[in-house]
Amino acid sequence: MTAIVTALLALLFEGSLPPLTIAAALFALLGLRQIRREPDRYTGRAFCWIAIALALILAILTAMLEPAVP
């Protein structure tokens, strides 16, 4: 849940905070790792993948829309 909330926060800030986008992806990867280690205890694999997708889409859109530094 932390990953999806962080990804949504990064989306609200429109990608102006790259560390927030990176944190969302890292939280999602950590969540996937926990789920893989203890599948009986944890669920939410779809939320992790959605957070990773949101972070990637936001990073791509931010890179496309921000002007290049001369």
PDB file of N, CA and C in Angstrom:
ATOM      1  N   MET A   1       0.822  -1.194   0.000  1.00  0.00           N
ATOM      2  CA  MET A   1       0.000   0.000   0.000  1.00  0.00           C
ATOM      3  C   MET A   1       0.867   1.260   0.000  1.00  0.00           C
ATOM      4  N   THR A   2       2.013   1.182   0.636  1.00  0.00           N
ATOM      5  CA  THR A   2       2.898   2.339   0.665  1.00  0.00           C
ATOM      6  C   THR A   2       3.351   2.714  -0.742  1.00  0.00           C
ATOM      7  N   ALA A   3       3.611   1.722  -1.550  1.00  0.00           N
ATOM      8  CA  ALA A   3       4.077   1.979  -2.915  1.00  0.00           C
ATOM      9  C   ALA A   3       3.010   2.681  -3.740  1.00  0.00           C
ATOM     10  N   ILE A   4       1.771   2.234  -3.654  1.00  0.00           N
ATOM     11  CA  ILE A   4       0.707   2.834  -4.458  1.00  0.00           C
ATOM     12  C   ILE A   4       0.396   4.242  -3.968  1.00  0.00           C
ATOM     13  N   VAL A   5       0.426   4.458  -2.655  1.00  0.00           N
ATOM     14  CA  VAL A   5       0.181   5.802  -2.118  1.00  0.00           C
ATOM     15  C   VAL A   5       1.298   6.752  -2.540  1.00  0.00           C
ATOM     16  N   THR A   6       2.529   6.296  -2.488  1.00  0.00           N
ATOM     17  CA  THR A   6       3.660   7.125  -2.898  1.00  0.00           C
ATOM     18  C   THR A   6       3.596   7.430  -4.396  1.00  0.00           C
ATOM     19  N   ALA A   7       3.195   6.455  -5.190  1.00  0.00           N
ATOM     20  CA  ALA A   7       3.059   6.681  -6.631  1.00  0.00           C
ATOM     21  C   ALA A   7       1.956   7.695  -6.919  1.00  0.00           C
ATOM     22  N   LEU A   8       0.867   7.623  -6.190  1.00  0.00           N
ATOM     23  CA  LEU A   8      -0.208   8.589  -6.379  1.00  0.00           C
ATOM     24  C   LEU A   8       0.220   9.988  -5.932  1.00  0.00           C
ATOM     25  N   LEU A   9       0.992  10.076  -4.855  1.00  0.00           N
ATOM     26  CA  LEU A   9       1.528  11.372  -4.434  1.00  0.00           C
ATOM     27  C   LEU A   9       2.455  11.959  -5.498  1.00  0.00           C
ATOM     28  N   ALA A  10       3.291  11.117  -6.078  1.00  0.00           N
ATOM     29  CA  ALA A  10       4.179  11.583  -7.145  1.00  0.00           C
ATOM     30  C   ALA A  10       3.363  12.057  -8.335  1.00  0.00           C
ATOM     31  N   LEU A  11       2.256  11.387  -8.607  1.00  0.00           N
ATOM     32  CA  LEU A  11       1.376  11.798  -9.700  1.00  0.00           C
ATOM     33  C   LEU A  11       0.714  13.143  -9.402  1.00  0.00           C
ATOM     34  N   LEU A  12       0.347  13.370  -8.146  1.00  0.00           N
ATOM     35  CA  LEU A  12      -0.248  14.645  -7.768  1.00  0.00           C
ATOM     36  C   LEU A  12       0.739  15.805  -7.897  1.00  0.00           C
ATOM     37  N   PHE A  13       2.010  15.530  -7.632  1.00  0.00           N
ATOM     38  CA  PHE A  13       3.035  16.562  -7.775  1.00  0.00           C
ATOM     39  C   PHE A  13       3.531  16.674  -9.214  1.00  0.00           C
ATOM     40  N   GLU A  14       2.908  15.936 -10.119  1.00  0.00           N
ATOM     41  CA  GLU A  14       3.182  15.975 -11.556  1.00  0.00           C
ATOM     42  C   GLU A  14       4.648  15.697 -11.893  1.00  0.00           C
ATOM     43  N   GLY A  15       5.278  14.831 -11.143  1.00  0.00           N
ATOM     44  CA  GLY A  15       6.643  14.440 -11.456  1.00  0.00           C
ATOM     45  C   GLY A  15       7.701  15.456 -11.092  1.00  0.00           C
ATOM     46  N   SER A  16       7.332  16.508 -10.373  1.00  0.00           N
ATOM     47  CA  SER A  16       8.321  17.534 -10.040  1.00  0.00           C
ATOM     48  C   SER A  16       9.280  17.075  -8.938  1.00  0.00           C
ATOM     49  N   LEU A  17       8.970  15.974  -8.299  1.00  0.00           N
ATOM     50  CA  LEU A  17       9.848  15.415  -7.264  1.00  0.00           C
ATOM     51  C   LEU A  17      10.307  14.017  -7.682  1.00  0.00           C
ATOM     52  N   PRO A  18      11.390  13.924  -8.452  1.00  0.00           N
ATOM     53  CA  PRO A  18      11.856  12.608  -8.907  1.00  0.00           C
ATOM     54  C   PRO A  18      12.158  11.617  -7.775  1.00  0.00           C
ATOM     55  N   PRO A  19      12.688  12.075  -6.612  1.00  0.00           N
ATOM     56  CA  PRO A  19      12.921  11.094  -5.546  1.00  0.00           C
ATOM     57  C   PRO A  19      11.638  10.404  -5.074  1.00  0.00           C
ATOM     58  N   LEU A  20      10.509  11.091  -5.166  1.00  0.00           N
ATOM     59  CA  LEU A  20       9.236  10.491  -4.773  1.00  0.00           C
ATOM     60  C   LEU A  20       8.845   9.378  -5.741  1.00  0.00           C
ATOM     61  N   THR A  21       9.095   9.594  -7.017  1.00  0.00           N
ATOM     62  CA  THR A  21       8.810   8.574  -8.025  1.00  0.00           C
ATOM     63  C   THR A  21       9.720   7.365  -7.830  1.00  0.00           C
ATOM     64  N   ILE A  22      10.976   7.624  -7.560  1.00  0.00           N
ATOM     65  CA  ILE A  22      11.930   6.533  -7.315  1.00  0.00           C
ATOM     66  C   ILE A  22      11.542   5.766  -6.057  1.00  0.00           C
ATOM     67  N   ALA A  23      11.122   6.481  -5.021  1.00  0.00           N
ATOM     68  CA  ALA A  23      10.714   5.828  -3.776  1.00  0.00           C
ATOM     69  C   ALA A  23       9.506   4.922  -4.010  1.00  0.00           C
ATOM     70  N   ALA A  24       8.575   5.346  -4.845  1.00  0.00           N
ATOM     71  CA  ALA A  24       7.404   4.513  -5.138  1.00  0.00           C
ATOM     72  C   ALA A  24       7.818   3.207  -5.794  1.00  0.00           C
ATOM     73  N   ALA A  25       8.746   3.292  -6.746  1.00  0.00           N
ATOM     74  CA  ALA A  25       9.221   2.079  -7.412  1.00  0.00           C
ATOM     75  C   ALA A  25       9.975   1.170  -6.437  1.00  0.00           C
ATOM     76  N   LEU A  26      10.777   1.765  -5.569  1.00  0.00           N
ATOM     77  CA  LEU A  26      11.528   0.959  -4.592  1.00  0.00           C
ATOM     78  C   LEU A  26      10.595   0.285  -3.580  1.00  0.00           C
ATOM     79  N   PHE A  27       9.589   1.027  -3.109  1.00  0.00           N
ATOM     80  CA  PHE A  27       8.619   0.427  -2.197  1.00  0.00           C
ATOM     81  C   PHE A  27       7.893  -0.740  -2.864  1.00  0.00           C
ATOM     82  N   ALA A  28       7.574  -0.588  -4.139  1.00  0.00           N
ATOM     83  CA  ALA A  28       6.890  -1.660  -4.862  1.00  0.00           C
ATOM     84  C   ALA A  28       7.788  -2.892  -4.997  1.00  0.00           C
ATOM     85  N   LEU A  29       9.057  -2.661  -5.295  1.00  0.00           N
ATOM     86  CA  LEU A  29       9.985  -3.792  -5.397  1.00  0.00           C
ATOM     87  C   LEU A  29      10.168  -4.493  -4.055  1.00  0.00           C
ATOM     88  N   LEU A  30      10.237  -3.713  -2.990  1.00  0.00           N
ATOM     89  CA  LEU A  30      10.338  -4.319  -1.660  1.00  0.00           C
ATOM     90  C   LEU A  30       9.077  -5.114  -1.319  1.00  0.00           C
ATOM     91  N   GLY A  31       7.921  -4.579  -1.725  1.00  0.00           N
ATOM     92  CA  GLY A  31       6.667  -5.299  -1.507  1.00  0.00           C
ATOM     93  C   GLY A  31       6.625  -6.610  -2.260  1.00  0.00           C
ATOM     94  N   LEU A  32       7.070  -6.593  -3.515  1.00  0.00           N
ATOM     95  CA  LEU A  32       7.107  -7.833  -4.295  1.00  0.00           C
ATOM     96  C   LEU A  32       8.049  -8.864  -3.666  1.00  0.00           C
ATOM     97  N   ARG A  33       9.162  -8.367  -3.122  1.00  0.00           N
ATOM     98  CA  ARG A  33      10.111  -9.274  -2.471  1.00  0.00           C
ATOM     99  C   ARG A  33       9.495  -9.915  -1.230  1.00  0.00           C
ATOM    100  N   GLN A  34       8.764  -9.110  -0.438  1.00  0.00           N
ATOM    101  CA  GLN A  34       8.114  -9.667   0.746  1.00  0.00           C
ATOM    102  C   GLN A  34       7.046 -10.686   0.368  1.00  0.00           C
ATOM    103  N   ILE A  35       6.292 -10.384  -0.659  1.00  0.00           N
ATOM    104  CA  ILE A  35       5.240 -11.303  -1.104  1.00  0.00           C
ATOM    105  C   ILE A  35       5.856 -12.607  -1.586  1.00  0.00           C
ATOM    106  N   ARG A  36       6.967 -12.522  -2.302  1.00  0.00           N
ATOM    107  CA  ARG A  36       7.615 -13.736  -2.803  1.00  0.00           C
ATOM    108  C   ARG A  36       8.167 -14.582  -1.657  1.00  0.00           C
ATOM    109  N   ARG A  37       8.671 -13.941  -0.612  1.00  0.00           N
ATOM    110  CA  ARG A  37       9.244 -14.686   0.514  1.00  0.00           C
ATOM    111  C   ARG A  37       8.179 -15.361   1.374  1.00  0.00           C
ATOM    112  N   GLU A  38       7.058 -14.663   1.590  1.00  0.00           N
ATOM    113  CA  GLU A  38       5.987 -15.208   2.436  1.00  0.00           C
ATOM    114  C   GLU A  38       4.633 -15.015   1.756  1.00  0.00           C
ATOM    115  N   PRO A  39       4.335 -15.843   0.751  1.00  0.00           N
ATOM    116  CA  PRO A  39       3.084 -15.661   0.005  1.00  0.00           C
ATOM    117  C   PRO A  39       1.825 -15.956   0.826  1.00  0.00           C
ATOM    118  N   ASP A  40       1.946 -16.746   1.869  1.00  0.00           N
ATOM    119  CA  ASP A  40       0.778 -17.043   2.704  1.00  0.00           C
ATOM    120  C   ASP A  40       0.408 -15.856   3.593  1.00  0.00           C
ATOM    121  N   ARG A  41       1.374 -15.042   3.922  1.00  0.00           N
ATOM    122  CA  ARG A  41       1.145 -13.938   4.842  1.00  0.00           C
ATOM    123  C   ARG A  41       0.765 -12.637   4.132  1.00  0.00           C
ATOM    124  N   TYR A  42       1.371 -12.373   2.956  1.00  0.00           N
ATOM    125  CA  TYR A  42       1.182 -11.102   2.266  1.00  0.00           C
ATOM    126  C   TYR A  42       0.450 -11.289   0.948  1.00  0.00           C
ATOM    127  N   THR A  43      -0.354 -10.281   0.606  1.00  0.00           N
ATOM    128  CA  THR A  43      -1.003 -10.220  -0.697  1.00  0.00           C
ATOM    129  C   THR A  43      -0.790  -8.818  -1.261  1.00  0.00           C
ATOM    130  N   GLY A  44      -1.229  -8.588  -2.468  1.00  0.00           N
ATOM    131  CA  GLY A  44      -1.122  -7.255  -3.035  1.00  0.00           C
ATOM    132  C   GLY A  44      -0.130  -7.151  -4.166  1.00  0.00           C
ATOM    133  N   ARG A  45       0.128  -8.256  -4.830  1.00  0.00           N
ATOM    134  CA  ARG A  45       1.077  -8.240  -5.943  1.00  0.00           C
ATOM    135  C   ARG A  45       0.618  -7.268  -7.041  1.00  0.00           C
ATOM    136  N   ALA A  46      -0.680  -7.210  -7.276  1.00  0.00           N
ATOM    137  CA  ALA A  46      -1.208  -6.311  -8.312  1.00  0.00           C
ATOM    138  C   ALA A  46      -0.947  -4.846  -7.947  1.00  0.00           C
ATOM    139  N   PHE A  47      -1.100  -4.502  -6.668  1.00  0.00           N
ATOM    140  CA  PHE A  47      -0.825  -3.133  -6.237  1.00  0.00           C
ATOM    141  C   PHE A  47       0.642  -2.769  -6.478  1.00  0.00           C
ATOM    142  N   CYS A  48       1.534  -3.700  -6.253  1.00  0.00           N
ATOM    143  CA  CYS A  48       2.957  -3.439  -6.484  1.00  0.00           C
ATOM    144  C   CYS A  48       3.225  -3.184  -7.964  1.00  0.00           C
ATOM    145  N   TRP A  49       2.648  -4.003  -8.821  1.00  0.00           N
ATOM    146  CA  TRP A  49       2.860  -3.812 -10.254  1.00  0.00           C
ATOM    147  C   TRP A  49       2.220  -2.526 -10.758  1.00  0.00           C
ATOM    148  N   ILE A  50       1.075  -2.167 -10.193  1.00  0.00           N
ATOM    149  CA  ILE A  50       0.435  -0.898 -10.573  1.00  0.00           C
ATOM    150  C   ILE A  50       1.310   0.281 -10.151  1.00  0.00           C
ATOM    151  N   ALA A  51       1.892   0.203  -8.969  1.00  0.00           N
ATOM    152  CA  ALA A  51       2.777   1.277  -8.502  1.00  0.00           C
ATOM    153  C   ALA A  51       4.012   1.393  -9.387  1.00  0.00           C
ATOM    154  N   ILE A  52       4.568   0.273  -9.809  1.00  0.00           N
ATOM    155  CA  ILE A  52       5.728   0.299 -10.705  1.00  0.00           C
ATOM    156  C   ILE A  52       5.330   0.910 -12.049  1.00  0.00           C
ATOM    157  N   ALA A  53       4.177   0.527 -12.566  1.00  0.00           N
ATOM    158  CA  ALA A  53       3.713   1.074 -13.839  1.00  0.00           C
ATOM    159  C   ALA A  53       3.480   2.585 -13.743  1.00  0.00           C
ATOM    160  N   LEU A  54       2.851   3.024 -12.658  1.00  0.00           N
ATOM    161  CA  LEU A  54       2.624   4.460 -12.469  1.00  0.00           C
ATOM    162  C   LEU A  54       3.943   5.229 -12.401  1.00  0.00           C
ATOM    163  N   ALA A  55       4.899   4.674 -11.683  1.00  0.00           N
ATOM    164  CA  ALA A  55       6.201   5.339 -11.549  1.00  0.00           C
ATOM    165  C   ALA A  55       6.903   5.427 -12.905  1.00  0.00           C
ATOM    166  N   LEU A  56       6.839   4.356 -13.683  1.00  0.00           N
ATOM    167  CA  LEU A  56       7.473   4.379 -14.999  1.00  0.00           C
ATOM    168  C   LEU A  56       6.785   5.354 -15.945  1.00  0.00           C
ATOM    169  N   ILE A  57       5.463   5.327 -15.964  1.00  0.00           N
ATOM    170  CA  ILE A  57       4.721   6.241 -16.829  1.00  0.00           C
ATOM    171  C   ILE A  57       5.000   7.686 -16.442  1.00  0.00           C
ATOM    172  N   LEU A  58       5.003   7.965 -15.162  1.00  0.00           N
ATOM    173  CA  LEU A  58       5.266   9.325 -14.696  1.00  0.00           C
ATOM    174  C   LEU A  58       6.681   9.767 -15.049  1.00  0.00           C
ATOM    175  N   ALA A  59       7.649   8.877 -14.908  1.00  0.00           N
ATOM    176  CA  ALA A  59       9.033   9.219 -15.249  1.00  0.00           C
ATOM    177  C   ALA A  59       9.174   9.488 -16.743  1.00  0.00           C
ATOM    178  N   ILE A  60       8.517   8.688 -17.562  1.00  0.00           N
ATOM    179  CA  ILE A  60       8.593   8.881 -19.016  1.00  0.00           C
ATOM    180  C   ILE A  60       7.927  10.187 -19.420  1.00  0.00           C
ATOM    181  N   LEU A  61       6.738  10.448 -18.878  1.00  0.00           N
ATOM    182  CA  LEU A  61       6.046  11.686 -19.218  1.00  0.00           C
ATOM    183  C   LEU A  61       6.797  12.921 -18.743  1.00  0.00           C
ATOM    184  N   THR A  62       7.391  12.843 -17.576  1.00  0.00           N
ATOM    185  CA  THR A  62       8.171  13.968 -17.062  1.00  0.00           C
ATOM    186  C   THR A  62       9.384  14.227 -17.945  1.00  0.00           C
ATOM    187  N   ALA A  63      10.047  13.153 -18.368  1.00  0.00           N
ATOM    188  CA  ALA A  63      11.219  13.314 -19.234  1.00  0.00           C
ATOM    189  C   ALA A  63      10.831  13.887 -20.595  1.00  0.00           C
ATOM    190  N   MET A  64       9.650  13.541 -21.085  1.00  0.00           N
ATOM    191  CA  MET A  64       9.207  14.045 -22.379  1.00  0.00           C
ATOM    192  C   MET A  64       8.780  15.510 -22.320  1.00  0.00           C
ATOM    193  N   LEU A  65       8.206  15.941 -21.202  1.00  0.00           N
ATOM    194  CA  LEU A  65       7.653  17.276 -21.120  1.00  0.00           C
ATOM    195  C   LEU A  65       8.615  18.344 -20.617  1.00  0.00           C
ATOM    196  N   GLU A  66       9.618  17.944 -19.846  1.00  0.00           N
ATOM    197  CA  GLU A  66      10.553  18.940 -19.330  1.00  0.00           C
ATOM    198  C   GLU A  66      11.575  19.286 -20.407  1.00  0.00           C
ATOM    199  N   PRO A  67      11.871  20.567 -20.551  1.00  0.00           N
ATOM    200  CA  PRO A  67      12.849  20.973 -21.580  1.00  0.00           C
ATOM    201  C   PRO A  67      14.258  20.520 -21.204  1.00  0.00           C
ATOM    202  N   ALA A  68      15.040  20.264 -22.214  1.00  0.00           N
ATOM    203  CA  ALA A  68      16.426  19.843 -21.994  1.00  0.00           C
ATOM    204  C   ALA A  68      17.259  21.030 -21.527  1.00  0.00           C
ATOM    205  N   VAL A  69      18.164  20.772 -20.618  1.00  0.00           N
ATOM    206  CA  VAL A  69      19.040  21.822 -20.096  1.00  0.00           C
ATOM    207  C   VAL A  69      20.165  22.034 -21.103  1.00  0.00           C
ATOM    208  N   PRO A  70      20.398  23.290 -21.540  1.00  0.00           N
ATOM    209  CA  PRO A  70      21.460  23.524 -22.558  1.00  0.00           C
ATOM    210  C   PRO A  70      22.856  23.320 -22.009  1.00  0.00           C
TER     211      PRO A  70
END
